PDB file of C-alpha atoms in Angstrom:
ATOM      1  CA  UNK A   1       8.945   3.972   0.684  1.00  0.00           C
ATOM      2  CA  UNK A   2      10.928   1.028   1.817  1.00  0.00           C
ATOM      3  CA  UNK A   3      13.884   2.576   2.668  1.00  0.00           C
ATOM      4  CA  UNK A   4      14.693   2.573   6.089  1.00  0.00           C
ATOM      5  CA  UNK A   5      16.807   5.579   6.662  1.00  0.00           C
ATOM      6  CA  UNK A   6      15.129   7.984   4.004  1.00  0.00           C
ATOM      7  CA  UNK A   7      11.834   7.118   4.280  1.00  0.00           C
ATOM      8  CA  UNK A   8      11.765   7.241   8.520  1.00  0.00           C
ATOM      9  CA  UNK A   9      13.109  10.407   7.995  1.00  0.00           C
ATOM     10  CA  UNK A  10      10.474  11.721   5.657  1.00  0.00           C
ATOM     11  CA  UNK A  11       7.808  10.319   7.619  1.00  0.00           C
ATOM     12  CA  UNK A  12       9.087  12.222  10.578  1.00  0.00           C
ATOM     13  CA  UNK A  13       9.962  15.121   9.032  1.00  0.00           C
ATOM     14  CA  UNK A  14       5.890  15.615   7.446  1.00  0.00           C
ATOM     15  CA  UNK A  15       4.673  14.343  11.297  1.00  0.00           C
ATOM     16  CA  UNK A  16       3.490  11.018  10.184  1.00  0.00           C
ATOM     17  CA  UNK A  17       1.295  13.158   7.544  1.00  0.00           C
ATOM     18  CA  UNK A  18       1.918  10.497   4.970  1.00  0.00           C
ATOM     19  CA  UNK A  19       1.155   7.409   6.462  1.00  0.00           C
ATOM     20  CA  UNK A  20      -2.722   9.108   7.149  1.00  0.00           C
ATOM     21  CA  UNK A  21      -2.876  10.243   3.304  1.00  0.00           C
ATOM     22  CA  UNK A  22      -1.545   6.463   2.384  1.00  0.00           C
ATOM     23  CA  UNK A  23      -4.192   4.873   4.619  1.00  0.00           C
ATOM     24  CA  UNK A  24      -7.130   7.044   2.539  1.00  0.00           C
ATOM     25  CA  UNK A  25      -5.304   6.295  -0.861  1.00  0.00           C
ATOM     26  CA  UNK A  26      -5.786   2.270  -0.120  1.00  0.00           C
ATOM     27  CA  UNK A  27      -8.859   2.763   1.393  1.00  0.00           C
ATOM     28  CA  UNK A  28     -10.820   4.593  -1.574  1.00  0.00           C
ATOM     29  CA  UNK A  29      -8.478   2.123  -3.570  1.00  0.00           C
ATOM     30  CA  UNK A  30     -10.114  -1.025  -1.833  1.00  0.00           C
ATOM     31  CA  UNK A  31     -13.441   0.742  -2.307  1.00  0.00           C
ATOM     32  CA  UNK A  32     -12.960   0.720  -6.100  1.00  0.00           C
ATOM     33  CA  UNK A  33     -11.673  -2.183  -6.777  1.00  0.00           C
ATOM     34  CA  UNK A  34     -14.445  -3.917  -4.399  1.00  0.00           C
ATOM     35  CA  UNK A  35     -17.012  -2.474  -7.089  1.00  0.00           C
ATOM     36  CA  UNK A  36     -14.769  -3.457  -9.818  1.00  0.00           C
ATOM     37  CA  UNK A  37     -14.645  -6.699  -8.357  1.00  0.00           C
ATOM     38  CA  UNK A  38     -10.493  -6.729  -8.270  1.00  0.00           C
ATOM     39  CA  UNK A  39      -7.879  -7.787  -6.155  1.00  0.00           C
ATOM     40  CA  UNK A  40      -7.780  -6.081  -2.581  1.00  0.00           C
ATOM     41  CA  UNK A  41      -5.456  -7.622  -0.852  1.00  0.00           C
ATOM     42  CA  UNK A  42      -2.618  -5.704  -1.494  1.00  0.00           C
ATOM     43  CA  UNK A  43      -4.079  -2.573  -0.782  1.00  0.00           C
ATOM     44  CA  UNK A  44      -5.690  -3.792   2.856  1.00  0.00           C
ATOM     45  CA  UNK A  45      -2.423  -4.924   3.713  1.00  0.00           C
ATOM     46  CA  UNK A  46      -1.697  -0.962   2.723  1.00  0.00           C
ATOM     47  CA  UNK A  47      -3.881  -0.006   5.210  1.00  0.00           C
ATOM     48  CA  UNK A  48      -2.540  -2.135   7.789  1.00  0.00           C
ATOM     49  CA  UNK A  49       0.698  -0.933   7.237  1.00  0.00           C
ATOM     50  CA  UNK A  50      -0.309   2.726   7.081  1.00  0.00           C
ATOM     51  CA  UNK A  51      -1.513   2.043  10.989  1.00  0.00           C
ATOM     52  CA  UNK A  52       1.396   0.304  12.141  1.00  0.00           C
ATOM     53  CA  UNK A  53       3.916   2.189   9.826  1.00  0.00           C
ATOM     54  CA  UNK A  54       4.976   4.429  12.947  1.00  0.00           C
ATOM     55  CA  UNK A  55       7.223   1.235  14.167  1.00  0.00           C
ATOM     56  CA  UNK A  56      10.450   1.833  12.806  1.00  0.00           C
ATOM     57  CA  UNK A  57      11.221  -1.751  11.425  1.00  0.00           C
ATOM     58  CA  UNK A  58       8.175  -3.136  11.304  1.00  0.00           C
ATOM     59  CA  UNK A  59       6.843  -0.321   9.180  1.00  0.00           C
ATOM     60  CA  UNK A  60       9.679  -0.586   6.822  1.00  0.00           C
ATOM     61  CA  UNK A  61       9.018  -4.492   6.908  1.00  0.00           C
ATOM     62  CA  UNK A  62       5.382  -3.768   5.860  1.00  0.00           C
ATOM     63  CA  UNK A  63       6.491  -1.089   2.859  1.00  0.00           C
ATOM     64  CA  UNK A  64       8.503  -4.128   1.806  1.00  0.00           C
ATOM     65  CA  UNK A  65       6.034  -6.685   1.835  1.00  0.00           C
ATOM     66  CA  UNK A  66       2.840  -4.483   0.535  1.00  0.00           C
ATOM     67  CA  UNK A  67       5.040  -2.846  -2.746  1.00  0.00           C
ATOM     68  CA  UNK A  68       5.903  -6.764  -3.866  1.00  0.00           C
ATOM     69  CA  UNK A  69       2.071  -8.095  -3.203  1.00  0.00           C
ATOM     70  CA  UNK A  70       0.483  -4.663  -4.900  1.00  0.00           C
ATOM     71  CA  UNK A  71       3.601  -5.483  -7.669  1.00  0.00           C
ATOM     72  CA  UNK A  72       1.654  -8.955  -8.097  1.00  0.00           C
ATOM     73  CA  UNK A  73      -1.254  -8.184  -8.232  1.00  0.00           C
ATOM     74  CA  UNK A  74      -1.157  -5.578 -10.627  1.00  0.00           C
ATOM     75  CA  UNK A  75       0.930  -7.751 -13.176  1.00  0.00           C
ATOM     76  CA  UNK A  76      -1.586 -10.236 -12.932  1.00  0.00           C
ATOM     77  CA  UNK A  77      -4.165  -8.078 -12.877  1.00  0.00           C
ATOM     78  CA  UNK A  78      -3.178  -6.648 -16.309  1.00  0.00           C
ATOM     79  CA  UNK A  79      -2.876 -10.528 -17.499  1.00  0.00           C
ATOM     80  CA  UNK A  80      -6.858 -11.213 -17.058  1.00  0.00           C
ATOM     81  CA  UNK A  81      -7.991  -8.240 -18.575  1.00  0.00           C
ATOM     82  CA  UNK A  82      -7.661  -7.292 -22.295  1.00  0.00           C
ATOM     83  CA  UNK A  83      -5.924  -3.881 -23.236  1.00  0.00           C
ATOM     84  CA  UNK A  84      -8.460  -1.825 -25.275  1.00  0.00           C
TER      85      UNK A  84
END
């Protein structure tokens, strides 16, 4: 949520809550896509900014900057692999 105003807020308001269930989602997501052998980048830059997503700016800086590279990777992601 790279908003500044409503996502702080909804981070507060759940006691940082969501920034520990973000930092499992990318993890089990870098898991799987290790096995899969796909791109990980964007999602352990996910978990970096679900550690340091507690800094006002600088977590909304890293929101910004993880949603485009995950963006990237999953359009050419879907490029490479046939649709069945």
């Amino acid at each position: 949520m790279a908003l500044p105003i409503i996502g702080g807020t909804f981070i507060i308001s759940f006691g940082w809550t969501p920034l520990v269930l973000a930092f499992i989602v990318h993890t089990v997501a870098v898991i799987v896509l290790y096995r899969e052998r796909g791109p990980i980048a964007g999602n352990l830059l996910g978990i970096l900014t679900s550690i340091v997503g507690w800094i006002p700016f600088v977590g909304w800086f890293m929101h910004a900057v993880t949603a485009v590279v995950l963006l990237f990777e999953g359009i050419s992601r879907s490029r490479r692999t046939p649709r069945y």
